[in-house]
Short mmCIF file of C-alpha atoms in Angstrom, two decimals:
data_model
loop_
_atom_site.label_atom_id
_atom_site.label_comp_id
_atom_site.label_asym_id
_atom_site.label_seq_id
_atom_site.Cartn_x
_atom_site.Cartn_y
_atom_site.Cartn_z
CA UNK A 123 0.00 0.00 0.00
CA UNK A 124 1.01 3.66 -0.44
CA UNK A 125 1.02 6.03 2.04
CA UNK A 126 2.03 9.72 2.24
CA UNK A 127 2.72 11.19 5.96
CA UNK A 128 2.15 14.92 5.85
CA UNK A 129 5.14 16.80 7.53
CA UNK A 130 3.78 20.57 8.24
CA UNK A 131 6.47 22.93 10.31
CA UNK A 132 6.43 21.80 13.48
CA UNK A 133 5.58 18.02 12.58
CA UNK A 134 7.00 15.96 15.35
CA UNK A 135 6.21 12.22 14.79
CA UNK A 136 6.09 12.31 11.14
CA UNK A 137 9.47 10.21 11.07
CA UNK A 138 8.03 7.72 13.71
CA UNK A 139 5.08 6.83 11.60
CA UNK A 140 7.56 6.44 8.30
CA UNK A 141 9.35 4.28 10.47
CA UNK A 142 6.51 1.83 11.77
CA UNK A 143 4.94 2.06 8.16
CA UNK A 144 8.02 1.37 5.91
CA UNK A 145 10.55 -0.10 8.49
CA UNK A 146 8.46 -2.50 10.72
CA UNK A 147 5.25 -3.12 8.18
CA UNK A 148 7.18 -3.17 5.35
CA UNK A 149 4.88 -0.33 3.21
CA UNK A 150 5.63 1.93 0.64
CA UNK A 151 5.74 5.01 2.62
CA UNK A 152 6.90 8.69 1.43
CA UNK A 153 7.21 11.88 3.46
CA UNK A 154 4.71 15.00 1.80
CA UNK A 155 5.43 17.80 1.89
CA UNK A 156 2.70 20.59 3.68
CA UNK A 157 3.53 23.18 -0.05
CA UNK A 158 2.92 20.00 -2.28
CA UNK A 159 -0.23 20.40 -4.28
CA UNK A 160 0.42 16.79 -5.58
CA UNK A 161 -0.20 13.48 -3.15
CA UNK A 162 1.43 11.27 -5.29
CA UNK A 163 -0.75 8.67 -6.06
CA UNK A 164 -0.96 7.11 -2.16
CA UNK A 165 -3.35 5.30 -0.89
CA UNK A 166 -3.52 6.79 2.53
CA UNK A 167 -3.08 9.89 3.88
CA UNK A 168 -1.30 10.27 7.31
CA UNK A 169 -1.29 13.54 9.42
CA UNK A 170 1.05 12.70 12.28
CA UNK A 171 1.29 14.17 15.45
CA UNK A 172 3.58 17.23 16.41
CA UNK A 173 2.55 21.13 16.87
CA UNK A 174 2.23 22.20 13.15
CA UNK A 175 2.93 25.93 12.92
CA UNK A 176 3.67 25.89 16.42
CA UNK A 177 0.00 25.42 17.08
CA UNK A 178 -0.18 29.49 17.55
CA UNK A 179 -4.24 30.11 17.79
CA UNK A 180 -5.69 27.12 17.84
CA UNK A 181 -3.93 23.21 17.56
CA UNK A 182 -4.39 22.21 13.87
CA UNK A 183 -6.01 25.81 13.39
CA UNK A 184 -3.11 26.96 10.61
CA UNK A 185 -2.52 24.15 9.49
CA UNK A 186 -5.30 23.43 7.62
CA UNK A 187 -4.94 26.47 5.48
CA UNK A 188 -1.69 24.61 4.46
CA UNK A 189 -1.68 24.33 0.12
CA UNK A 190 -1.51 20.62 0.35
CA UNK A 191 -4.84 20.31 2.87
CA UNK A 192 -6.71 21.38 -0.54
CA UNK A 193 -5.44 18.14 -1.64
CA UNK A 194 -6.32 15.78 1.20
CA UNK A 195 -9.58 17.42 1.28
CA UNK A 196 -10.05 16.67 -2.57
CA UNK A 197 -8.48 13.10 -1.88
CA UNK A 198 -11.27 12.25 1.15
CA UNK A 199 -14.16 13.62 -0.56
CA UNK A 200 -13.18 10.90 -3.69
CA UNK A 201 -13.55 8.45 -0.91
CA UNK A 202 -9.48 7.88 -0.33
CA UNK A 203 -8.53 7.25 3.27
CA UNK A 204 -6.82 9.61 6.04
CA UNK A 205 -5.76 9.06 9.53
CA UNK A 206 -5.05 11.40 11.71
CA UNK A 207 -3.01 11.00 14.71
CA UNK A 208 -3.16 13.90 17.46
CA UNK A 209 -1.92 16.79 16.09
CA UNK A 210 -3.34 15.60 12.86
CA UNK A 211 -6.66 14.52 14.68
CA UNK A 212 -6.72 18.39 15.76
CA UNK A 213 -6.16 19.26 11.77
CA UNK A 214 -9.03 17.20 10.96
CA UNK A 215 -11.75 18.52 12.93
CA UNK A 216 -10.28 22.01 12.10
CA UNK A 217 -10.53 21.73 8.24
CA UNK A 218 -13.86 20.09 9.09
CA UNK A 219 -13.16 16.42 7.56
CA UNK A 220 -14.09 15.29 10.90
CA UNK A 221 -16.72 16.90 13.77
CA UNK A 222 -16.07 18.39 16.83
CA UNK A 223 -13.40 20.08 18.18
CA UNK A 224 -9.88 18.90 20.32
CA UNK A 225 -9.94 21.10 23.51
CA UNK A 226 -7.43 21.74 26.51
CA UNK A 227 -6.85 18.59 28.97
CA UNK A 228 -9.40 19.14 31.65
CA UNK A 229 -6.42 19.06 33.72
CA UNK A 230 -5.08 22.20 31.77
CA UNK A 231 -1.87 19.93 32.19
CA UNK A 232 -0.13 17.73 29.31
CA UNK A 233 -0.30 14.33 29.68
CA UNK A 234 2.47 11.52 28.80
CA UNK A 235 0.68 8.38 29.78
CA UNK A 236 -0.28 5.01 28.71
CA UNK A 237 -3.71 4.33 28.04
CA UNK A 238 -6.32 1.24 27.60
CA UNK A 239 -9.16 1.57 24.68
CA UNK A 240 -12.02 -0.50 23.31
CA UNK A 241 -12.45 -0.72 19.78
CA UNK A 242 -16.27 0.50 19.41
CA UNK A 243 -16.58 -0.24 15.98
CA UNK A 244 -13.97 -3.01 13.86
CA UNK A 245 -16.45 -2.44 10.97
CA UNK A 246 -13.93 0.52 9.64
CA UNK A 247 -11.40 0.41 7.10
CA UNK A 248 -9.01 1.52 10.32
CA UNK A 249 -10.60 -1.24 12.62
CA UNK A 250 -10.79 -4.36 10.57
CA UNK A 251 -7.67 -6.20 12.39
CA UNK A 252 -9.60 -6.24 15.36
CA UNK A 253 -12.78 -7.34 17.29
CA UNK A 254 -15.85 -5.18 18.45
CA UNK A 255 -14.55 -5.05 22.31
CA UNK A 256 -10.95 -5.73 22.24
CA UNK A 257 -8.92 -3.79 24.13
CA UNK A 258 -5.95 -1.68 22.97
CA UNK A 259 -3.24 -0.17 24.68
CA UNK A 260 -1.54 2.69 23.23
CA UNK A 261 0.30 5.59 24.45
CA UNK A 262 -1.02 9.61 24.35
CA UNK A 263 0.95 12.89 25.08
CA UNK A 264 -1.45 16.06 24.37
CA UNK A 265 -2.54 18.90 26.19
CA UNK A 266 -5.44 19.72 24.13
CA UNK A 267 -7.11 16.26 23.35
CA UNK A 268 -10.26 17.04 25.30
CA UNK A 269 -13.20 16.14 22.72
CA UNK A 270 -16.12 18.14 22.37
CA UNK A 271 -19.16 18.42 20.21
CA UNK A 272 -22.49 19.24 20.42
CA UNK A 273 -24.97 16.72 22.13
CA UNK A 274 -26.97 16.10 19.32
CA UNK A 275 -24.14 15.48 17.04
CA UNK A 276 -23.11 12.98 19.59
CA UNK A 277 -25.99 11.12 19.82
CA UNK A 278 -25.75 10.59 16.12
CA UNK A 279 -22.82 9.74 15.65
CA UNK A 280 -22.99 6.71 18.35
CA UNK A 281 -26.04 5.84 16.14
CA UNK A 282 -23.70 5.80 13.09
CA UNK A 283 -20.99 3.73 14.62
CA UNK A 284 -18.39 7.19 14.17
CA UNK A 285 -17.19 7.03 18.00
CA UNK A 286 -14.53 4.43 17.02
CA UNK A 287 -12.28 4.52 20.43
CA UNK A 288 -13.06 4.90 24.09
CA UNK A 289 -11.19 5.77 27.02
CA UNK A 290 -11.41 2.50 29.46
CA UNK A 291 -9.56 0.79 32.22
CA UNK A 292 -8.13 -2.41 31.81
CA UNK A 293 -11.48 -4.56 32.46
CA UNK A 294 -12.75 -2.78 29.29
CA UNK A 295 -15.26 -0.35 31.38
CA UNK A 296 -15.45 3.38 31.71
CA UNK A 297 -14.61 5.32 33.99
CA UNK A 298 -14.02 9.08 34.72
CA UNK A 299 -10.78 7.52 36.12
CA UNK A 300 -9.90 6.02 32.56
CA UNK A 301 -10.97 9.22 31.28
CA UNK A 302 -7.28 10.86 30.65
CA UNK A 303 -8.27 14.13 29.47
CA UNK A 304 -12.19 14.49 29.75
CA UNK A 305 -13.28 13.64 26.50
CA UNK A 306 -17.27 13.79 26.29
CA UNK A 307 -18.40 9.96 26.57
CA UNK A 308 -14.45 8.82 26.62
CA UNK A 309 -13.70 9.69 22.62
CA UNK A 310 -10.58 8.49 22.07
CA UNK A 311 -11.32 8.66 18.15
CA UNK A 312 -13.84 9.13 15.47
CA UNK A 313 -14.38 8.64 11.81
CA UNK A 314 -16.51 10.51 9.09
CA UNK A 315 -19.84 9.31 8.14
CA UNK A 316 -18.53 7.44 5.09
CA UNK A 317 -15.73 6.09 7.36
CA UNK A 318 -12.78 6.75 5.34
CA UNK A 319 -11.73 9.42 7.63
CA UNK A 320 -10.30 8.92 10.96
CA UNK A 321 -8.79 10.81 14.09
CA UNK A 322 -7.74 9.75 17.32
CA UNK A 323 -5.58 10.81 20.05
CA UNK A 324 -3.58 8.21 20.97
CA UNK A 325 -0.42 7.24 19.19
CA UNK A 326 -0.22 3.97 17.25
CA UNK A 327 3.40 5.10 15.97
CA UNK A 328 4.98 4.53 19.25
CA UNK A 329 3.23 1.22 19.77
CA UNK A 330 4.91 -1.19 17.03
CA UNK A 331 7.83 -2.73 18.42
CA UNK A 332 8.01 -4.98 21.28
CA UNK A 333 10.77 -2.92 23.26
CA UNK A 334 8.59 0.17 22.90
CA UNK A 335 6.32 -1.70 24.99
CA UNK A 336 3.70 -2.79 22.84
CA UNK A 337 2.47 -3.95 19.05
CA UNK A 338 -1.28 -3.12 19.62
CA UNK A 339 -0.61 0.00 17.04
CA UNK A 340 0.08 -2.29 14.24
CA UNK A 341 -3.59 -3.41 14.34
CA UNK A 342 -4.49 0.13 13.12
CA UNK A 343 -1.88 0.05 10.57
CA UNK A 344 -2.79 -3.58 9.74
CA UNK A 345 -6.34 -2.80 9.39
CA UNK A 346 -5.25 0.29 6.87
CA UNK A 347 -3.14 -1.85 4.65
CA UNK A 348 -5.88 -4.83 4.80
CA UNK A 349 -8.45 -2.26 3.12
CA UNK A 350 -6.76 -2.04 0.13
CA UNK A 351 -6.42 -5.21 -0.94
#
């Protein structure tokens, strides 16, 4: 499969997702460019995490005025896929390829912390490796992941399937506890209503490898690459 990874000024884990895409999963993976107009013919779209354009106003709030967001905007309506990871989950709901809106921590604090999801819907192109109910672990470090949206907009997305991950403890139930930053219902992630969008908070990059103390990321990956076969 090819897959472009956006790097925007102030990009910080656009190199980690190259790595886990072409180094451990073996894909065709290229680095765009935030002035290219041109996506190269990928498959996938990948906005990594960082603080694009030092995240001055809002997180993601700049960079979606960025020339090649025209182009991944183009590329989603024609039904291509794009993931968005933190700061590119913030770009998302920003250029308004996904709803709601990435707030400060309820904390007002950043957080570095492992977390525990369930997988609310495996029906996705981006949850297809894995089973309604399992249980991933993957790491998050944000100060503005708090998601919000209206309560109507909520309740229809739940009916849609969009709310994709939830913030849970390790039995798999929620809790304010498990709640890291305060998300309404525990959104860890959502997706568009034709599902070929996707955002979430935590960081499947940095949870590939064994020594980095997990593989549970690759299922997203996995899931990704198993959609376009």
């Amino acid at each position: 499969m090819k897959w472009g990874v956006v790097r925007f000024p102030g990009s910080l884990d656009d190199g980690d997702s190259l790595y886990a895409l072409a180094a451990v999963m073996g894909q065709d993976a290229r680095i765009l460019w935030h002035k290219d107009q041109s996506l190269g013919g990928v498959e996938c779209v990948l906005l990594p995490g960082g603080f694009s354009y030092g995240d001055y106003l809002r997180t993601g709030a700049i960079a979606r005025f960025s020339p090649i967001m025209k182009s991944v905007a183009k590329f989603a309506a024609d039904g291509g896929l794009v993931i968005g990871i933190c700061n590119g989950f913030q770009i998302l709901c920003e250029a308004h390829l996904l709803p709601g809106a990435l707030t400060r921590n309820r904390s007002l604090s950043f957080i570095c912390e492992r977390v525990w999801l369930r997988v609310e819907n495996a029906s996705t192109p981006f949850t297809r490796a894995a089973k309604q109910g399992d249980l991933l672990r993957l790491p998050i470090k944000h100060g503005e992941g708090l998601y919000v949206a209206p309560e109507d907009e909520l309740r229809r997305m739940e009916e849609r399937g969009q709310v994709i991950l939830r913030y849970v403890d390790a039995d798999g139930r929620e809790s304010d506890a498990a709640n890291p930053n305060g998300s309404m219902r525990a959104i860890a992630g959502v997706a568009n209503e034709r599902f070929n969008v996707f955002g979430l908070m935590p960081h499947p990059e940095h949870a590939v490898e064994a020594m980095l103390g997990g593989v549970d990321g690759l299922k997203i990956f996995q899931s990704i690459a198993g959609s376009a076969r």
